[in-house]
Tab-separated table of C-alpha atoms and ligand atoms in Angstrom:
chain	number	residue	atom	x	y	z
A	1	MET	CA	-17.078	32.441	-11.809
A	2	LEU	CA	-20.570	34.358	-11.730
A	3	ASN	CA	-21.227	37.451	-9.441
A	4	GLN	CA	-24.761	38.578	-7.925
A	5	TYR	CA	-24.990	41.084	-10.782
A	6	ASP	CA	-24.876	37.917	-13.522
A	7	ILE	CA	-26.630	35.229	-11.043
A	8	GLU	CA	-29.645	38.150	-10.624
A	9	TYR	CA	-29.395	38.843	-14.790
A	10	ILE	CA	-29.838	35.375	-16.065
A	11	ILE	CA	-32.443	34.534	-13.479
A	12	LYS	CA	-34.610	37.614	-15.140
A	13	CYS	CA	-33.621	36.380	-18.429
A	14	LEU	CA	-35.288	33.243	-17.980
A	15	LYS	CA	-38.291	34.787	-15.802
A	16	ASP	CA	-38.877	36.846	-19.198
A	17	GLY	CA	-38.426	33.400	-21.255
A	18	GLN	CA	-35.359	35.112	-22.932
A	19	SER	CA	-32.169	33.439	-24.414
A	20	ILE	CA	-29.296	33.933	-22.112
A	21	PRO	CA	-26.135	35.197	-23.858
A	22	THR	CA	-23.508	33.003	-24.966
A	23	GLU	CA	-20.848	34.460	-23.002
A	24	TYR	CA	-22.296	32.424	-19.760
A	25	LYS	CA	-22.193	29.310	-21.872
A	26	TYR	CA	-18.770	28.597	-19.918
A	27	SER	CA	-19.583	29.449	-16.514
A	28	LEU	CA	-22.989	27.835	-16.279
A	29	PHE	CA	-21.486	24.793	-18.041
A	30	PRO	CA	-17.836	24.614	-17.045
A	31	THR	CA	-15.707	22.858	-19.237
A	32	ILE	CA	-12.817	21.163	-16.643
A	33	GLN	CA	-11.170	18.105	-19.187
A	34	LYS	CA	-9.754	19.818	-21.690
A	35	GLU	CA	-7.736	22.373	-22.416
A	36	TYR	CA	-8.986	22.975	-26.249
A	37	GLU	CA	-10.828	20.024	-28.129
A	38	LEU	CA	-11.950	19.650	-31.867
A	39	ALA	CA	-15.215	21.071	-31.986
A	40	TYR	CA	-18.027	19.442	-34.737
A	41	ALA	CA	-21.229	18.777	-35.443
A	42	GLY	CA	-22.860	15.207	-34.527
A	43	LYS	CA	-19.761	14.737	-31.689
A	44	MET	CA	-20.916	12.572	-29.981
A	45	ARG	CA	-20.852	12.656	-25.786
A	46	LYS	CA	-17.926	9.794	-25.183
A	47	GLU	CA	-20.233	8.119	-22.036
A	48	ASP	CA	-23.360	7.353	-24.755
A	49	ILE	CA	-20.824	6.055	-27.423
A	50	LEU	CA	-20.126	3.499	-24.622
A	51	SER	CA	-23.202	3.443	-23.417
A	52	ASP	CA	-24.490	-0.365	-22.948
A	53	THR	CA	-28.229	0.973	-23.443
A	54	ASP	CA	-27.410	0.604	-26.884
A	55	GLU	CA	-27.506	-3.064	-26.835
A	56	ILE	CA	-28.746	-3.459	-30.549
A	57	SER	CA	-25.835	-3.139	-31.871
A	58	ASN	CA	-23.897	-5.783	-29.791
A	59	VAL	CA	-23.864	-8.345	-32.532
A	60	PRO	CA	-24.076	-12.130	-31.575
A	61	LEU	CA	-20.672	-13.140	-33.941
A	62	GLN	CA	-21.226	-16.451	-36.106
A	63	ILE	CA	-18.358	-19.158	-36.643
A	64	GLU	CA	-18.725	-19.732	-40.536
A	65	LYS	CA	-15.663	-21.907	-41.334
A	66	THR	CA	-12.273	-22.337	-39.605
A	67	TYR	CA	-9.215	-23.198	-41.452
A	68	ASN	CA	-5.940	-25.253	-39.889
A	69	GLY	CA	-7.625	-26.488	-37.217
A	70	ASP	CA	-11.113	-27.484	-36.001
A	71	GLU	CA	-11.462	-26.226	-32.071
A	72	HIS	CA	-13.517	-23.298	-30.670
A	73	PRO	CA	-11.160	-19.770	-30.463
A	74	SER	CA	-10.506	-19.556	-26.391
A	75	LEU	CA	-7.201	-18.461	-24.929
A	76	ASP	CA	-5.862	-21.844	-23.884
A	77	ASN	CA	-6.156	-23.274	-27.398
A	78	TRP	CA	-6.691	-19.666	-28.673
A	79	LYS	CA	-7.486	-19.472	-32.570
A	80	ASN	CA	-7.033	-16.087	-34.776
A	81	LEU	CA	-10.072	-14.540	-36.059
A	82	LEU	CA	-11.346	-12.774	-38.834
A	83	ILE	CA	-14.412	-11.234	-38.528
A	84	PHE	CA	-16.543	-9.997	-41.335
A	85	GLY	CA	-18.755	-6.707	-40.638
A	86	ASP	CA	-18.670	-2.979	-39.358
A	87	ASN	CA	-15.639	-2.460	-37.049
A	88	LEU	CA	-18.167	-0.454	-34.806
A	89	GLN	CA	-20.255	-2.855	-34.061
A	90	VAL	CA	-17.288	-5.249	-33.497
A	91	LEU	CA	-15.692	-3.285	-31.104
A	92	LYS	CA	-19.107	-2.903	-29.378
A	93	THR	CA	-19.150	-6.646	-29.084
A	94	ILE	CA	-15.525	-6.514	-27.556
A	95	TYR	CA	-16.543	-3.707	-25.304
A	96	TYR	CA	-19.749	-5.623	-24.094
A	97	ASP	CA	-17.445	-9.040	-23.194
A	98	LYS	CA	-20.516	-10.989	-23.403
A	99	ASP	CA	-20.465	-12.987	-26.643
A	100	PRO	CA	-18.785	-16.616	-25.924
A	101	ILE	CA	-16.753	-16.964	-29.294
A	102	ILE	CA	-14.620	-13.778	-27.853
A	103	SER	CA	-15.914	-12.979	-23.996
A	104	LYS	CA	-12.766	-12.493	-21.825
A	105	ASN	CA	-10.622	-13.648	-24.582
A	106	ILE	CA	-9.896	-9.992	-26.587
A	107	LYS	CA	-11.227	-7.111	-23.738
A	108	GLY	CA	-8.106	-5.822	-22.548
A	109	LYS	CA	-5.530	-8.163	-24.499
A	110	ILE	CA	-4.826	-6.193	-27.515
A	111	LYS	CA	-1.096	-5.073	-27.249
A	112	LEU	CA	-0.827	-3.441	-30.943
A	113	VAL	CA	-3.994	-1.582	-33.217
A	114	TYR	CA	-2.961	-0.553	-36.111
A	115	ILE	CA	-5.620	1.044	-38.446
A	116	ASP	CA	-5.172	2.250	-42.472
A	117	PRO	CA	-8.888	3.769	-42.837
A	118	PRO	CA	-9.961	4.963	-45.815
A	119	PHE	CA	-8.580	8.811	-45.608
A	120	GLY	CA	-12.028	10.489	-47.072
A	121	THR	CA	-10.269	10.994	-50.275
A	122	GLY	CA	-14.104	11.311	-51.628
A	123	ASP	CA	-12.694	8.424	-54.100
A	124	GLU	CA	-14.195	4.813	-54.576
A	125	TYR	CA	-11.243	2.344	-54.597
A	126	ASP	CA	-11.471	-1.054	-56.886
A	127	GLY	CA	-9.801	-4.299	-56.960
A	128	ASN	CA	-7.893	-5.215	-59.693
A	129	LYS	CA	-10.195	-7.017	-61.921
A	130	GLY	CA	-12.665	-3.744	-61.467
A	131	GLN	CA	-14.798	-5.305	-58.384
A	132	SER	CA	-15.568	-3.343	-55.713
A	133	ALA	CA	-13.271	-2.715	-52.973
A	134	TYR	CA	-14.260	-0.012	-50.340
A	135	SER	CA	-15.498	3.947	-50.611
A	136	ALA	CA	-13.550	6.638	-48.960
A	137	LYS	CA	-17.186	9.232	-49.600
A	138	ARG	CA	-17.201	9.903	-45.801
A	139	LYS	CA	-15.612	13.493	-45.186
A	140	GLY	CA	-15.648	16.612	-43.263
A	141	ALA	CA	-17.520	16.256	-39.620
A	142	ASP	CA	-18.696	12.663	-40.443
A	143	PHE	CA	-15.278	11.223	-41.426
A	144	VAL	CA	-13.780	12.529	-37.934
A	145	GLU	CA	-16.675	11.026	-35.669
A	146	PHE	CA	-16.598	7.931	-37.646
A	147	LEU	CA	-13.144	7.623	-36.626
A	148	ARG	CA	-13.273	8.853	-33.490
A	149	ARG	CA	-16.251	6.598	-32.300
A	150	ARG	CA	-14.196	3.606	-32.991
A	151	LEU	CA	-10.911	5.699	-31.459
A	152	ILE	CA	-12.739	5.673	-28.448
A	153	LEU	CA	-13.860	1.666	-28.417
A	154	LEU	CA	-10.466	0.765	-29.888
A	155	ARG	CA	-8.619	1.882	-26.328
A	156	GLU	CA	-11.452	0.559	-24.168
A	157	VAL	CA	-10.543	-2.754	-25.738
A	158	MET	CA	-6.456	-1.994	-25.590
A	159	ALA	CA	-4.567	-3.827	-22.885
A	160	ASP	CA	-3.134	-0.782	-20.600
A	161	ASP	CA	0.134	-1.081	-21.869
A	162	GLY	CA	-0.890	-1.442	-25.559
A	163	VAL	CA	-0.172	1.002	-28.359
A	164	ILE	CA	-1.726	2.037	-31.493
A	165	PHE	CA	-0.924	3.126	-34.783
A	166	VAL	CA	-3.177	5.537	-37.377
A	167	ARG	CA	-2.210	6.034	-41.040
A	168	LEU	CA	-4.241	8.737	-42.541
A	169	ASP	CA	-3.122	11.289	-45.102
A	170	TYR	CA	-3.602	15.194	-45.608
A	171	HIS	CA	-7.388	14.959	-45.907
A	172	PHE	CA	-7.968	14.758	-42.146
A	173	GLY	CA	-5.328	13.638	-40.214
A	174	HIS	CA	-4.256	16.982	-38.543
A	175	TYR	CA	-8.117	16.783	-37.306
A	176	ILE	CA	-7.309	13.256	-36.315
A	177	LYS	CA	-4.345	14.030	-34.655
A	178	VAL	CA	-6.083	16.487	-32.358
A	179	ILE	CA	-8.712	13.451	-31.827
A	180	MET	CA	-6.069	11.153	-30.834
A	181	ASP	CA	-4.816	14.013	-27.783
A	182	GLU	CA	-8.484	14.150	-26.403
A	183	VAL	CA	-9.265	10.389	-26.628
A	184	PHE	CA	-5.765	8.967	-25.667
A	185	GLY	CA	-4.172	12.470	-23.742
A	186	LYS	CA	-1.505	14.668	-25.368
A	187	ASN	CA	0.918	12.997	-22.798
A	188	ASN	CA	0.681	9.392	-24.827
A	189	PHE	CA	1.321	10.869	-27.790
A	190	ARG	CA	4.452	9.296	-29.075
A	191	ASN	CA	5.113	10.470	-32.672
A	192	GLU	CA	4.638	11.018	-35.748
A	193	ILE	CA	5.776	9.098	-38.526
A	194	ILE	CA	6.505	10.148	-41.939
A	195	ILE	CA	5.419	7.792	-44.327
A	196	ASN	CA	5.915	7.260	-48.353
A	197	ARG	CA	2.865	6.991	-49.998
A	198	PHE	CA	2.183	7.072	-54.217
A	199	LYS	CA	4.875	9.204	-55.899
A	200	ARG	CA	2.802	11.333	-58.248
A	201	GLN	CA	4.857	13.904	-60.330
A	202	LEU	CA	2.001	15.965	-62.052
A	203	ARG	CA	3.209	19.757	-63.009
A	204	ASN	CA	1.823	22.807	-63.466
A	205	LEU	CA	-0.123	22.611	-59.995
A	206	ASN	CA	0.443	25.491	-58.682
A	207	GLN	CA	1.309	23.531	-55.166
A	208	PHE	CA	3.661	20.011	-54.363
A	209	ASN	CA	2.452	16.602	-55.499
A	210	HIS	CA	1.704	15.123	-52.213
A	211	ALA	CA	4.565	12.545	-51.284
A	212	THR	CA	4.046	11.483	-48.210
A	213	ASP	CA	1.283	10.054	-45.374
A	214	VAL	CA	1.500	9.614	-41.274
A	215	LEU	CA	1.467	7.378	-38.804
A	216	TYR	CA	0.491	8.443	-35.517
A	217	PHE	CA	1.749	6.398	-32.857
A	218	TYR	CA	-0.079	6.354	-29.720
A	219	SER	CA	0.335	4.432	-26.274
A	220	LYS	CA	-2.481	3.565	-23.567
A	221	THR	CA	-0.612	4.480	-20.529
A	222	GLU	CA	3.097	6.058	-20.108
A	223	ASN	CA	3.864	1.708	-19.591
A	224	TYR	CA	4.267	-0.172	-22.758
A	225	TYR	CA	6.810	-2.229	-24.673
A	226	PHE	CA	8.829	-0.205	-27.132
A	227	ASN	CA	12.239	-2.023	-29.035
A	228	GLU	CA	14.566	-0.052	-30.603
A	229	ILE	CA	14.623	-1.146	-34.096
A	230	LEU	CA	18.147	-0.489	-35.548
A	231	ILE	CA	19.254	0.076	-39.526
A	232	LYS	CA	21.790	-0.153	-41.596
A	233	ARG	CA	23.451	3.441	-41.644
A	234	ILE	CA	22.071	6.080	-44.285
A	235	CYS	CA	22.234	9.186	-45.516
A	236	SER	CA	19.493	11.845	-44.386
A	237	PHE	CA	19.382	13.593	-47.865
A	238	CYS	CA	19.099	10.569	-50.692
A	239	GLY	CA	18.224	7.810	-48.372
A	240	ALA	CA	21.543	5.863	-50.101
A	241	GLU	CA	23.425	3.321	-47.346
A	242	LYS	CA	26.616	5.276	-45.998
A	243	GLU	CA	29.677	3.493	-44.299
A	244	PRO	CA	30.445	4.577	-40.461
A	245	GLN	CA	32.866	7.506	-40.387
A	246	TRP	CA	35.475	8.360	-38.246
A	247	ARG	CA	34.271	11.963	-36.532
A	248	GLY	CA	36.297	14.545	-34.485
A	249	MET	CA	34.823	13.978	-30.706
A	250	HIS	CA	34.363	17.137	-29.653
A	251	SER	CA	31.109	19.245	-29.312
A	252	PRO	CA	29.838	22.851	-28.308
A	253	GLY	CA	30.041	24.609	-25.050
A	254	LEU	CA	32.255	24.216	-21.639
A	255	ARG	CA	32.182	20.947	-19.263
A	256	GLN	CA	34.155	19.779	-16.250
A	257	PRO	CA	35.858	18.006	-15.904
A	258	PRO	CA	37.182	19.136	-19.363
A	259	GLU	CA	39.613	16.546	-19.813
A	260	ARG	CA	39.905	12.866	-20.663
A	261	THR	CA	42.652	10.060	-20.411
A	262	ILE	CA	42.672	8.891	-24.071
A	263	MET	CA	45.338	5.979	-25.292
A	264	GLY	CA	47.456	6.680	-22.063
A	265	LYS	CA	47.524	10.755	-22.857
A	266	VAL	CA	45.773	13.517	-21.370
A	267	TYR	CA	43.369	15.630	-23.940
A	268	TYR	CA	41.960	18.627	-23.496
A	269	PRO	CA	39.054	19.384	-25.707
A	270	PRO	CA	39.546	22.237	-28.267
A	271	LYS	CA	38.326	25.825	-27.304
A	272	GLY	CA	34.793	26.408	-26.106
A	273	ARG	CA	34.509	22.971	-26.523
A	274	HIS	CA	34.093	20.064	-24.843
A	275	TRP	CA	34.651	15.993	-25.404
A	276	SER	CA	31.428	14.823	-26.456
A	277	TYR	CA	31.826	10.966	-24.057
A	278	THR	CA	32.088	10.258	-20.480
A	279	GLN	CA	35.945	8.459	-19.362
A	280	GLU	CA	33.638	5.589	-19.233
A	281	LYS	CA	32.725	5.751	-22.757
A	282	ILE	CA	35.734	6.318	-24.406
A	283	ASN	CA	37.055	3.598	-22.769
A	284	ALA	CA	34.653	0.957	-23.895
A	285	LEU	CA	34.972	2.329	-27.478
A	286	PHE	CA	38.594	1.835	-27.226
A	287	GLU	CA	37.712	-1.478	-26.099
A	288	GLU	CA	36.326	-1.995	-29.696
A	289	GLY	CA	38.276	-0.250	-31.643
A	290	ARG	CA	36.429	2.512	-31.785
A	291	ILE	CA	38.905	5.555	-30.762
A	292	ARG	CA	42.030	6.763	-32.797
A	293	ILE	CA	43.697	9.589	-32.750
A	294	GLY	CA	43.704	11.749	-36.038
A	295	GLU	CA	47.066	12.964	-36.885
A	296	ASN	CA	46.237	15.271	-39.800
A	297	THR	CA	44.341	17.339	-37.424
A	298	THR	CA	45.509	20.380	-35.202
A	299	TYR	CA	43.767	22.514	-32.608
A	300	THR	CA	44.248	25.032	-29.838
A	301	ASN	CA	42.762	23.751	-26.411
A	302	ILE	CA	41.033	25.406	-24.026
A	303	LEU	CA	44.094	25.714	-22.475
A	304	ASP	CA	45.357	28.022	-25.099
A	305	GLU	CA	48.135	25.340	-26.241
A	306	LYS	CA	48.663	23.966	-29.557
A	307	VAL	CA	48.343	20.182	-30.403
A	308	VAL	CA	48.577	18.436	-33.158
A	309	GLY	CA	46.234	14.963	-33.424
A	310	CYS	CA	42.601	15.097	-32.520
A	311	PRO	CA	40.772	12.563	-30.642
A	312	GLU	CA	38.218	10.944	-32.820
A	313	TYR	CA	35.353	8.075	-32.877
A	314	LEU	CA	34.080	5.503	-35.677
A	315	GLN	CA	30.204	6.120	-36.540
A	316	THR	CA	29.069	2.494	-35.430
A	317	GLU	CA	27.372	0.422	-38.367
A	318	GLU	CA	23.575	0.661	-37.358
A	319	ILE	CA	21.540	3.886	-36.061
A	320	PRO	CA	18.059	3.752	-34.395
A	321	VAL	CA	14.622	4.321	-36.899
A	322	ASP	CA	13.730	7.783	-36.170
A	323	SER	CA	10.175	9.201	-36.916
A	324	ASN	CA	11.115	9.217	-40.784
A	325	TRP	CA	10.469	6.059	-42.563
A	326	THR	CA	10.947	7.104	-46.099
A	327	ASP	CA	13.508	4.132	-46.464
A	328	LEU	CA	10.199	1.986	-46.451
A	329	LYS	CA	7.713	1.876	-49.793
A	330	GLY	CA	4.494	3.301	-49.196
A	331	TYR	CA	2.115	1.000	-50.755
A	332	VAL	CA	2.781	-2.720	-52.805
A	333	PHE	CA	0.445	-4.062	-55.580
A	334	ALA	CA	0.948	-7.912	-54.662
A	335	SER	CA	-2.651	-8.982	-53.542
A	336	SER	CA	-4.464	-6.795	-56.025
A	337	TYR	CA	-6.242	-5.070	-53.357
A	338	PRO	CA	-6.483	-1.307	-53.299
A	339	THR	CA	-4.097	0.471	-50.822
A	340	GLU	CA	-2.184	-2.496	-49.969
A	341	ASN	CA	0.286	-1.768	-47.332
A	342	PRO	CA	3.540	-3.064	-47.414
A	343	GLU	CA	5.154	-6.079	-45.037
A	344	GLU	CA	8.336	-4.561	-43.929
A	345	LEU	CA	5.883	-1.409	-42.788
A	346	LEU	CA	4.046	-4.133	-40.758
A	347	LYS	CA	6.957	-5.887	-39.937
A	348	ARG	CA	8.780	-2.454	-38.206
A	349	VAL	CA	5.748	-1.427	-36.376
A	350	ILE	CA	4.609	-4.718	-34.809
A	351	GLU	CA	8.562	-5.258	-33.984
A	352	CYS	CA	8.633	-2.331	-31.710
A	353	CYS	CA	5.588	-2.490	-29.747
A	354	THR	CA	5.370	-6.215	-29.389
A	355	GLN	CA	6.738	-9.868	-28.538
A	356	GLU	CA	6.124	-12.834	-29.899
A	357	GLY	CA	2.502	-14.443	-28.473
A	358	ASP	CA	1.263	-10.600	-28.158
A	359	LEU	CA	-2.470	-9.875	-29.613
A	360	VAL	CA	-2.065	-7.452	-32.632
A	361	MET	CA	-5.594	-6.478	-34.112
A	362	ASP	CA	-6.586	-4.127	-37.439
A	363	CYS	CA	-9.946	-3.375	-37.407
A	364	PHE	CA	-9.523	-1.456	-40.715
A	365	ALA	CA	-7.785	-4.730	-42.198
A	366	GLY	CA	-8.207	-4.738	-46.446
A	367	SER	CA	-6.108	-7.300	-47.745
A	368	GLY	CA	-4.623	-8.362	-44.459
A	369	THR	CA	-0.877	-6.857	-44.443
A	370	THR	CA	-1.063	-6.950	-40.516
A	371	LEU	CA	-2.831	-10.454	-40.176
A	372	ALA	CA	-0.235	-12.244	-42.541
A	373	VAL	CA	2.940	-10.151	-40.956
A	374	ALA	CA	1.564	-10.643	-37.058
A	375	GLU	CA	0.933	-14.390	-38.487
A	376	LYS	CA	4.800	-14.835	-39.454
A	377	LEU	CA	6.255	-13.036	-36.808
A	378	ASN	CA	4.162	-15.349	-34.343
A	379	ARG	CA	1.704	-12.617	-32.849
A	380	LYS	CA	-1.920	-13.385	-32.485
A	381	TRP	CA	-4.331	-11.489	-34.725
A	382	ILE	CA	-7.541	-10.450	-34.878
A	383	GLY	CA	-8.995	-9.076	-38.269
A	384	CYS	CA	-12.362	-7.273	-39.479
A	385	ASP	CA	-13.299	-5.673	-42.638
A	386	ILE	CA	-16.600	-4.845	-43.743
A	387	GLY	CA	-15.864	-5.824	-47.986
A	388	LYS	CA	-16.893	-8.794	-49.209
A	389	LEU	CA	-13.333	-8.748	-51.432
A	390	SER	CA	-11.452	-7.767	-48.466
A	391	MET	CA	-12.558	-10.702	-46.811
A	392	TYR	CA	-11.507	-13.369	-50.086
A	393	THR	CA	-8.475	-11.394	-50.220
A	394	ILE	CA	-7.503	-11.864	-46.833
A	395	GLN	CA	-8.574	-15.466	-46.614
A	396	LYS	CA	-6.476	-16.544	-49.595
A	397	ARG	CA	-3.063	-14.440	-48.532
A	398	LEU	CA	-3.440	-16.398	-45.337
A	399	LEU	CA	-4.261	-19.897	-46.557
A	400	GLU	CA	-1.433	-18.971	-49.701
A	401	ILE	CA	1.015	-17.953	-46.980
A	402	SER	CA	3.665	-20.387	-46.904
A	403	LYS	CA	4.804	-19.564	-50.773
A	404	SER	CA	4.741	-15.562	-49.763
A	405	LYS	CA	8.288	-13.982	-48.698
A	406	ASP	CA	9.959	-14.825	-45.265
A	407	MET	CA	9.668	-11.840	-43.115
A	408	VAL	CA	13.637	-12.610	-41.743
A	409	ASN	CA	14.956	-13.264	-45.014
A	410	PRO	CA	12.867	-11.785	-48.157
A	411	LYS	CA	14.842	-13.494	-50.259
A	412	LYS	CA	13.255	-16.986	-49.285
A	413	LYS	CA	9.351	-18.263	-49.043
A	414	TYR	CA	7.963	-18.433	-45.590
A	415	LYS	CA	6.822	-22.376	-45.898
A	416	ARG	CA	4.768	-23.290	-43.311
A	417	ASN	CA	1.258	-22.968	-42.921
A	418	ALA	CA	-1.218	-20.505	-41.291
A	419	ARG	CA	-1.816	-21.611	-37.470
A	420	ALA	CA	-5.529	-21.829	-37.489
A	421	PHE	CA	-7.637	-19.145	-38.198
A	422	ALA	CA	-11.775	-18.546	-37.273
A	423	VAL	CA	-13.480	-16.763	-40.094
A	424	VAL	CA	-16.361	-15.042	-37.939
A	425	THR	CA	-19.600	-13.158	-39.137
A	426	ALA	CA	-21.220	-10.341	-37.143
A	427	GLY	CA	-24.146	-8.546	-38.111
A	428	LEU	CA	-27.525	-11.047	-37.923
A	429	TYR	CA	-29.297	-8.280	-35.504
A	430	ASP	CA	-32.261	-9.473	-33.463
A	431	LEU	CA	-34.991	-8.403	-35.691
A	432	GLY	CA	-37.360	-8.386	-32.286
A	433	LYS	CA	-35.125	-6.221	-31.327
A	434	VAL	CA	-34.711	-4.002	-34.170
A	435	PHE	CA	-38.319	-3.701	-35.067
A	436	SER	CA	-39.268	-3.048	-31.149
A	437	LEU	CA	-37.113	0.622	-31.441
A	438	THR	CA	-38.737	3.830	-30.468
A	439	GLU	CA	-38.593	5.999	-34.818
A	440	ASP	CA	-35.803	8.204	-33.800
A	441	LYS	CA	-33.758	4.640	-32.197
A	442	TYR	CA	-34.531	2.849	-35.515
A	443	LYS	CA	-33.708	5.748	-38.160
A	444	SER	CA	-30.687	6.340	-36.328
A	445	PHE	CA	-29.694	2.579	-36.167
A	446	VAL	CA	-30.438	2.010	-39.884
A	447	LYS	CA	-28.670	5.438	-41.261
A	448	ASN	CA	-25.187	3.478	-39.242
A	449	LEU	CA	-25.985	0.388	-40.253
A	450	PHE	CA	-25.916	1.391	-44.302
A	451	ASP	CA	-23.555	4.534	-43.917
A	452	ILE	CA	-26.009	7.261	-44.899
A	453	GLU	CA	-25.559	10.669	-44.155
A	454	ASP	CA	-28.064	12.744	-42.166
A	455	MET	CA	-28.519	15.031	-45.970
A	456	ILE	CA	-30.285	12.338	-47.427
A	457	PRO	CA	-34.321	11.164	-47.232
A	458	LEU	CA	-34.152	8.352	-45.389
A	459	GLN	CA	-36.336	6.722	-47.260
A	460	LYS	CA	-35.022	7.283	-50.309
A	461	ALA	CA	-31.688	6.229	-48.628
A	462	VAL	CA	-32.531	3.084	-47.203
A	463	LYS	CA	-34.162	1.518	-50.770
A	464	ARG	CA	-30.920	2.412	-52.150
A	465	SER	CA	-29.273	0.604	-49.909
A	466	PHE	CA	-31.042	-2.386	-50.631
B	1	SAM	C1	-7.156	1.721	-46.806
B	1	SAM	S1	-8.123	0.160	-46.523
B	1	SAM	C2	-6.983	-0.857	-45.726
B	1	SAM	C3	-5.500	-1.579	-46.515
B	1	SAM	C4	-5.300	-2.466	-45.715
B	1	SAM	N1	-3.989	-1.357	-44.432
B	1	SAM	C5	-3.899	-3.257	-46.138
B	1	SAM	O1	-2.517	-2.781	-45.708
B	1	SAM	O2	-4.390	-3.298	-47.063
B	1	SAM	C6	-9.419	0.414	-45.813
B	1	SAM	C7	-10.273	-0.914	-45.151
B	1	SAM	O3	-11.507	-0.398	-44.401
B	1	SAM	C8	-12.496	-0.979	-44.545
B	1	SAM	N2	-13.942	-0.579	-43.970
B	1	SAM	C9	-13.633	0.923	-43.699
B	1	SAM	N3	-15.224	0.679	-43.503
B	1	SAM	C10	-15.058	-0.033	-41.948
B	1	SAM	C11	-15.980	-0.765	-41.244
B	1	SAM	N4	-17.071	0.421	-40.464
B	1	SAM	N5	-15.812	-1.738	-41.087
B	1	SAM	C12	-14.557	-2.125	-40.968
B	1	SAM	N6	-14.081	-2.049	-41.978
B	1	SAM	C13	-14.083	-0.880	-42.465
B	1	SAM	C14	-12.584	-1.167	-45.819
B	1	SAM	O4	-13.096	-2.121	-46.808
B	1	SAM	C15	-10.907	-0.968	-46.581
B	1	SAM	O5	-10.658	-2.714	-46.815
């Protein structure tokens, strides 16, 4: 709060043409929305990102081809969509919801977004024949803002009960986690899931080899679908499958009432401990044959009596998956596209958060893993990528999907064709509108279009991009 002295001092500064000291910043312009947020150069206001004055970015979609069916995509007669173009423009087009190809069919209906953007490694990635696949050169604040704009739009086009998974690594993961807290709200953070990456065993590094990537899992609201996934019991240290074991049925601390009736006899727990399960749960475990008295164990109970034989329970065969997913591969090399994600990883993501018929989106589609797995698991899908090699790889992958492995029984082939899907291009701009932009708007349009960083003089950069 400003007192009378502050107010008079600020008025004097203004009258004298002096700058106002920065300590008055928050009193004059209080930040009401966030406890903390990431500050960096070029961070655009959310309102400006979503503003529909930027109609130039709202590019028309054009159907190039349809495969396995020839109807127009619409919700009644849904056709999966593979969109060639910059996902920022595509997301804006979905957000404005005016394009006849998608209008009223997508906005607010996306139940799951999975994205695996370039990680800002500074590298260029090629296909297995040396063809250029994609660039991860965008770094620093530029990378953070690139992804933030897309995350803001993604949140807007997701269903209210939708969820999002974002794959990243040590380069920018921690910054994007903060950005996702801002965009989706800290309360909607669900998990930071640890997954494998390429294994390296380089020596003499003076630091450890990076062994893991992360998936940030957020929901749009508190209301979302979540299906518990069970896996075989595994050793938490070595990952090897383990047989269920008989375990003592007591835990530290006292609880009231302490006693339980087990196989017709009353048992009090060992000193300082309580029985881990309620009477109802013990009865149910007994029915399943998962309770016994371990005859070789002797203990002193809370009544100071010596008891021979301690109640034990048998662990379940399966356990719920937790946030450690290093039981799955980090990457695979099936499609000859770089940094291809394993189908098993996408199966887990899709099965835990969607049901058959739900709409799944991946707007950094790469080799199309998300789309192929969504197809095999009977989900609707929309994919988008800006790379020609990606477009080629995805179409080939979907057209040959019957020869790929089944998701339920990976030893068998899938044996079905992909449902009808349309290949759509985004990015044929209305040149009349483009050339009538003011100079500043025109520069910013061209910079966005060709991913040009501000440091490069614009003229040179435009020439190079063509
Ligand atoms: C790491 S790859 C995704 C790999 C994918 N998860 C898979 O399993 O194959 C990142 C992809 O994002 C695409 N991409 C980068 N910037 C993009 C943009 N602005 N719009 C659409 N796609 C983009 C790249 O072309 C690249 O194919």
